[in-house]
XYZ file of C-alpha atoms in Angstrom:
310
model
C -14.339 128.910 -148.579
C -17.406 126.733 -148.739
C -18.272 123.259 -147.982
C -18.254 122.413 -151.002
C -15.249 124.169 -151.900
C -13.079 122.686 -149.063
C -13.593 119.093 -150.208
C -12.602 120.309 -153.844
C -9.436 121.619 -151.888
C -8.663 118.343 -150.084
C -9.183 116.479 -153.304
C -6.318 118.075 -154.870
C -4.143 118.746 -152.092
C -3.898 114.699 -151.251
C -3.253 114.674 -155.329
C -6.467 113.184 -156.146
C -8.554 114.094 -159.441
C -11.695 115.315 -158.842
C -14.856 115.397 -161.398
C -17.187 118.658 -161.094
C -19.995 117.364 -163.193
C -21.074 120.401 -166.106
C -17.773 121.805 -165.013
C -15.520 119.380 -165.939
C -11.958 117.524 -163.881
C -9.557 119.181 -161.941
C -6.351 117.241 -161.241
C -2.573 117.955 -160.070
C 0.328 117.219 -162.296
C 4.028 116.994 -161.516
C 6.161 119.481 -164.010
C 9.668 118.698 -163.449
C 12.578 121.626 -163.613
C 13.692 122.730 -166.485
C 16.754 124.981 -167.855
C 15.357 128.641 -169.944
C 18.578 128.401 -172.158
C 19.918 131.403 -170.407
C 21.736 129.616 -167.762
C 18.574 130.015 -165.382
C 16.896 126.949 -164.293
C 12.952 127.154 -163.281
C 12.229 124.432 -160.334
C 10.060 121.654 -160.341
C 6.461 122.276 -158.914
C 2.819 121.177 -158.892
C 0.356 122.564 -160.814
C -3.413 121.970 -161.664
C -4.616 121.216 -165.275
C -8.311 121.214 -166.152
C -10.055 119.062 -168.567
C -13.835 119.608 -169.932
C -14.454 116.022 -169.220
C -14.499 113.272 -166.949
C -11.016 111.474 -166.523
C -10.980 107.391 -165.709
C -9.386 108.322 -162.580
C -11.343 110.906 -161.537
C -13.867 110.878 -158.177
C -17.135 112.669 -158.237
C -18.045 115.657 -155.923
C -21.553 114.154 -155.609
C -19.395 111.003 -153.706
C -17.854 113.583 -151.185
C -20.976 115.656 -150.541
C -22.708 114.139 -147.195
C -26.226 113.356 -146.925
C -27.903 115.392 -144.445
C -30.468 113.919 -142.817
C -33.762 114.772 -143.342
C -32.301 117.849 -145.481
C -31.241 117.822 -148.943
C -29.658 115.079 -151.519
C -26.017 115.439 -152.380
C -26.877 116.148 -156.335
C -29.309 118.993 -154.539
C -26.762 120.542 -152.616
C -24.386 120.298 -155.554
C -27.012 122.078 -157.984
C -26.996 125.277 -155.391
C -23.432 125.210 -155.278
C -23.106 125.075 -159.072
C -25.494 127.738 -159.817
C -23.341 130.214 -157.125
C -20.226 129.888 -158.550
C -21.443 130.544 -162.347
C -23.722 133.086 -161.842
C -21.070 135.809 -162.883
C -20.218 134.054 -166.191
C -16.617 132.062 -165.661
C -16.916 129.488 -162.749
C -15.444 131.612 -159.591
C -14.803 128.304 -156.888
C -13.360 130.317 -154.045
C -9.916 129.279 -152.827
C -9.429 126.804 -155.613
C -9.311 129.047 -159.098
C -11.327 130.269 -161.909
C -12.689 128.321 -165.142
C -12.921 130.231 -168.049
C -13.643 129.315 -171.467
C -12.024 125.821 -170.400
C -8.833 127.211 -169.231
C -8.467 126.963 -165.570
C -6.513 129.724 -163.179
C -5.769 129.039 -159.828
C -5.397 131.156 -156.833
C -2.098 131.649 -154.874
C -3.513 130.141 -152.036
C -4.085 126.683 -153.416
C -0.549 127.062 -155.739
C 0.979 127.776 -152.396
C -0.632 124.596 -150.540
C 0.722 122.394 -153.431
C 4.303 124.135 -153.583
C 4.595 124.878 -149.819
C 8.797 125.518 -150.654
C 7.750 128.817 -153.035
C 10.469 128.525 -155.877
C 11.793 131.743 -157.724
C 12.081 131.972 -161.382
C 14.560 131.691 -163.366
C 17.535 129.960 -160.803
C 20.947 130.780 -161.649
C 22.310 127.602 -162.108
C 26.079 127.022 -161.655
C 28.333 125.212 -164.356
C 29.146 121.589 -162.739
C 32.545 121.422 -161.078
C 35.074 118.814 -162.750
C 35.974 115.863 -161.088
C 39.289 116.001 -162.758
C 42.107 116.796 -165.042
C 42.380 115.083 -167.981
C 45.578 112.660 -168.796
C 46.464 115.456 -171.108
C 45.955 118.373 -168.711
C 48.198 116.089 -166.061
C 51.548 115.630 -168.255
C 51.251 119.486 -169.162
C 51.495 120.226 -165.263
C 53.805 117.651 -164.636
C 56.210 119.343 -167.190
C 55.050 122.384 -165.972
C 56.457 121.942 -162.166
C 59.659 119.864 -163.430
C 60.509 123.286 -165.351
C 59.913 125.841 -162.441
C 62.084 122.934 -160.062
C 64.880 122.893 -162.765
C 64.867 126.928 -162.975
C 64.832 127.339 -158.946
C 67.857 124.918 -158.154
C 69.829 126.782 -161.247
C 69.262 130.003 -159.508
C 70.042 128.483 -155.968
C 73.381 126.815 -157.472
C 74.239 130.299 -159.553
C 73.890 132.054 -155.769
C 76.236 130.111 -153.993
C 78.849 130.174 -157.111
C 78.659 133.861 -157.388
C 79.926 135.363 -153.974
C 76.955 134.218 -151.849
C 77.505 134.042 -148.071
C 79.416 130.760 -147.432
C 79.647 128.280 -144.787
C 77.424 129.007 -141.804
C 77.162 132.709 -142.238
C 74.578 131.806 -145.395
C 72.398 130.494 -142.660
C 72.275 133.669 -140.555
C 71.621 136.171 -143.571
C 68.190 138.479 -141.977
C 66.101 138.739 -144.408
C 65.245 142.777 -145.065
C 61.587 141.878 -145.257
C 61.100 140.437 -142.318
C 60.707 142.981 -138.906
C 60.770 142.165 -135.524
C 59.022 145.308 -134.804
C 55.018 144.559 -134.048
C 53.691 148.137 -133.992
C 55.464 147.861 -138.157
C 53.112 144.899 -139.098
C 50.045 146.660 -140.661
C 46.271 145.902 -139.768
C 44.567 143.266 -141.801
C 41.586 144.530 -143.858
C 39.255 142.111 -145.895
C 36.479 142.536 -148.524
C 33.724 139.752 -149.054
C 32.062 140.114 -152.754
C 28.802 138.931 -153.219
C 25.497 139.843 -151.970
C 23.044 137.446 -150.385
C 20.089 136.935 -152.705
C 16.656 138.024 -151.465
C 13.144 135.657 -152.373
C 10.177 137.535 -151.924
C 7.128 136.409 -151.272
C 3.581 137.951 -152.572
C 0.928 137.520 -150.377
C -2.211 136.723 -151.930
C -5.432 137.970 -149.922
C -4.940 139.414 -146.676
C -7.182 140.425 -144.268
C -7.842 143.983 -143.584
C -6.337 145.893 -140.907
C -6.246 149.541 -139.940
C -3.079 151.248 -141.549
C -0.368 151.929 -139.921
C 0.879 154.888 -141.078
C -1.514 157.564 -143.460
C -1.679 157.104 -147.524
C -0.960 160.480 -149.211
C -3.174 161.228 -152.240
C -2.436 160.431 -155.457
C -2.691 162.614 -158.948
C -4.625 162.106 -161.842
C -1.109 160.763 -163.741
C 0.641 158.591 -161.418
C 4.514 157.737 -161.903
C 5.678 154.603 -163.611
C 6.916 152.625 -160.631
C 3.571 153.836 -158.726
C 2.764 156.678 -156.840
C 3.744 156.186 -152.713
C 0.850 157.233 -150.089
C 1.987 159.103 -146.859
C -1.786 161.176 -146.024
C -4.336 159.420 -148.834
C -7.652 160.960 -148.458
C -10.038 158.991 -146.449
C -12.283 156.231 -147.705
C -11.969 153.062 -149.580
C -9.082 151.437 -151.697
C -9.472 148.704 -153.762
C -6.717 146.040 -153.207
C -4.434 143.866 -155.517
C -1.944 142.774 -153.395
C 0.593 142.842 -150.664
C 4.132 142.931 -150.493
C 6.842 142.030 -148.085
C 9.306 143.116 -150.262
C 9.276 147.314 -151.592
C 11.134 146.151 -154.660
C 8.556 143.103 -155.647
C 5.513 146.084 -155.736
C 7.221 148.208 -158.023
C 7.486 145.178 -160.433
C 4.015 144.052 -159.881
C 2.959 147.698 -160.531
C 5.272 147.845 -163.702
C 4.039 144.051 -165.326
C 0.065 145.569 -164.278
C 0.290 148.795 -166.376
C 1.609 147.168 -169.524
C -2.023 145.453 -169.292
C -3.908 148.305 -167.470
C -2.785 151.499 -167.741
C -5.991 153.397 -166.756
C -6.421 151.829 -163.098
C -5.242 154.019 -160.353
C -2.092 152.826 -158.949
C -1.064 153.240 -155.243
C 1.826 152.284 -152.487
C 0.689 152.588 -148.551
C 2.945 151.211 -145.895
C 0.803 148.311 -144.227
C 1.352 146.570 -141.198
C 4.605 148.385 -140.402
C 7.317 146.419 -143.218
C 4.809 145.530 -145.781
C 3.617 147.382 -148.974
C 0.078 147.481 -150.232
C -0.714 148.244 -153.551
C -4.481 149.831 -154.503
C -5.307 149.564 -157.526
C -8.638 152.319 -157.005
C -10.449 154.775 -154.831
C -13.703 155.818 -153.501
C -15.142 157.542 -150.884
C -18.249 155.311 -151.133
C -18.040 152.139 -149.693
C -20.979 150.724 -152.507
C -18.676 152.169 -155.523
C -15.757 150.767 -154.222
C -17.367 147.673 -154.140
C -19.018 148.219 -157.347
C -15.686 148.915 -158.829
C -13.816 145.803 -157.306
C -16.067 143.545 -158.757
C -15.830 145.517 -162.305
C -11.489 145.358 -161.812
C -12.050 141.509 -160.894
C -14.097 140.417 -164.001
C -11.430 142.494 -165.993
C -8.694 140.963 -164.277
C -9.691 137.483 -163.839
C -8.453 137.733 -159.759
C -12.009 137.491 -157.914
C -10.390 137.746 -154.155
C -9.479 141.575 -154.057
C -10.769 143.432 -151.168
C -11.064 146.975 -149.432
C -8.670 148.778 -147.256
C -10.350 151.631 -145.578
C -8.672 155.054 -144.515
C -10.163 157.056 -141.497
């Protein structure tokens, strides 16, 4: 991330609009949870909006910029900045988001530094417990244990009427289901329903590493969920992302070929837990290149990178 780009970050990470002048204002804006109507709830987090223009509120970049002495002006240093990040078409500010055709998309990085608790979508949210029983609900129950009281001291009476053990011998009746005899008692076994839910995380950009364990090549046709890499040939894969979580790949490989069927699809085990997922390959590091820079202006995500394979 640039200069330039860090005090952008800062801006909006203390919640402060900032003005990018022939850009347009970036600010952060609170959206509170709200319920999907499926009995799911989605959390409250902060997200940026982007507006064309300047808000009242908003502070310049040119007032953040420092003067370097002797060197250039602020509104000169801005100017180089300005013609970097729109010389591929959509303004690309690195490790803040993309503006295109006035709608602005941010990069995980900067959504995770304004949500630092990640929330998952679509919360199962539990029905409210009562406080109470209703007056109603009360007299029923009240009625309710008078009856079962009046039918268990008829049945005690009708035992001791009808040839029950009398005097003290009623007191010393043994009960047939009760045994003296421990090695009689059977073992206790318990089940626990329920599973413990599991939040993954996507990491955004990652730097490269060397793999841990060998790719294995993948056919023209890969398979819906993605094709998984044990031995890959060598050379140069074109990353979208990395997973902690196997399951949260094959989703983010299902959701990508609804869009882009025709990109190249791969799973290699990286950094011993993790899953990356390639999304093309080359044995030329200047086509791979080539090619992440086409996938990025198709894709809108300008921060893929290369994961080479001895």
């Amino acid at each position: 991330m640039d200069e330039t780009g860090k005090l952008i970050f800062n801006c909006l990470a203390s919640r402060k609009a900032v003005w990018l002048p022939e850009i347009g204002t970036l600010r952060v804006e609170f959206t509170p949870a709200r319920e999907n109507g499926d009995g799911t709830l989605t959390p409250p987090c902060n997200v940026v909006v982007f507006a064309p223009g300047r808000g009242d509120d908003a502070l310049s970049i040119l007032d953040m910029i420092p003067q370097q002495p002797g060197g250039q002006t602020p509104s000169e240093q801005y100017g180089r900045w300005l013609a970097k990040v729109t010389e591929r078409g959509p303004v690309v500010i690195e490790g803040i988001g993309v503006v295109n055709d006035s709608i602005f998309t941010p990069y995980q990085s900067l959504v995770n530094a304004l949500n630092p608790i990640p929330a998952a979508d679509g919360v199962k949210v539990k029905p409210a417990a009562r406080k109470g029983l209703s007056r109603t609900e009360k007299i029923w129950l009240t009625l309710i244990a008078l009856f079962i009281l009046i039918l268990a001291g008829g049945w005690s009476w009708w035992k001791y009427q009808n040839g029950g053990p009398s005097g003290t011998d009623r007191w010393n009746v043994k009960n047939s289901a009760v045994t003296d005899d421990m090695d009689r008692i059977p073992e206790y076994t318990g089940t626990v329903d329920g599973k413990e839910a599991i939040v993954e995380e996507s990491e955004g950009v990652v730097e490269m590493q060397p793999a841990e364990a060998r790719p294995q090549p993948v056919g023209q046709a890969p398979r819906a969920e993605g094709a998984a890499a044990q031995n890959a040939a060598p050379g140069f894969y074109v990353v979208g992302n990395v997973f902690t979580v196997p399951e949260n790949a094959d989703r983010y490989i299902r959701e990508m070929q609804k869009k882009y069927p025709d990109l190249e699809y791969v799973k290699h085990p990286y950094q011993g837990s993790k899953t990356l997922v390639s999304l093309y390959h080359s044995a030329d590091r200047a086509e791979a290149n080539r090619q992440r820079r086409r996938i990025e202006d198709r894709i809108l995500v300008f921060d893929l990178w290369l994961y080479e394979v001895k």
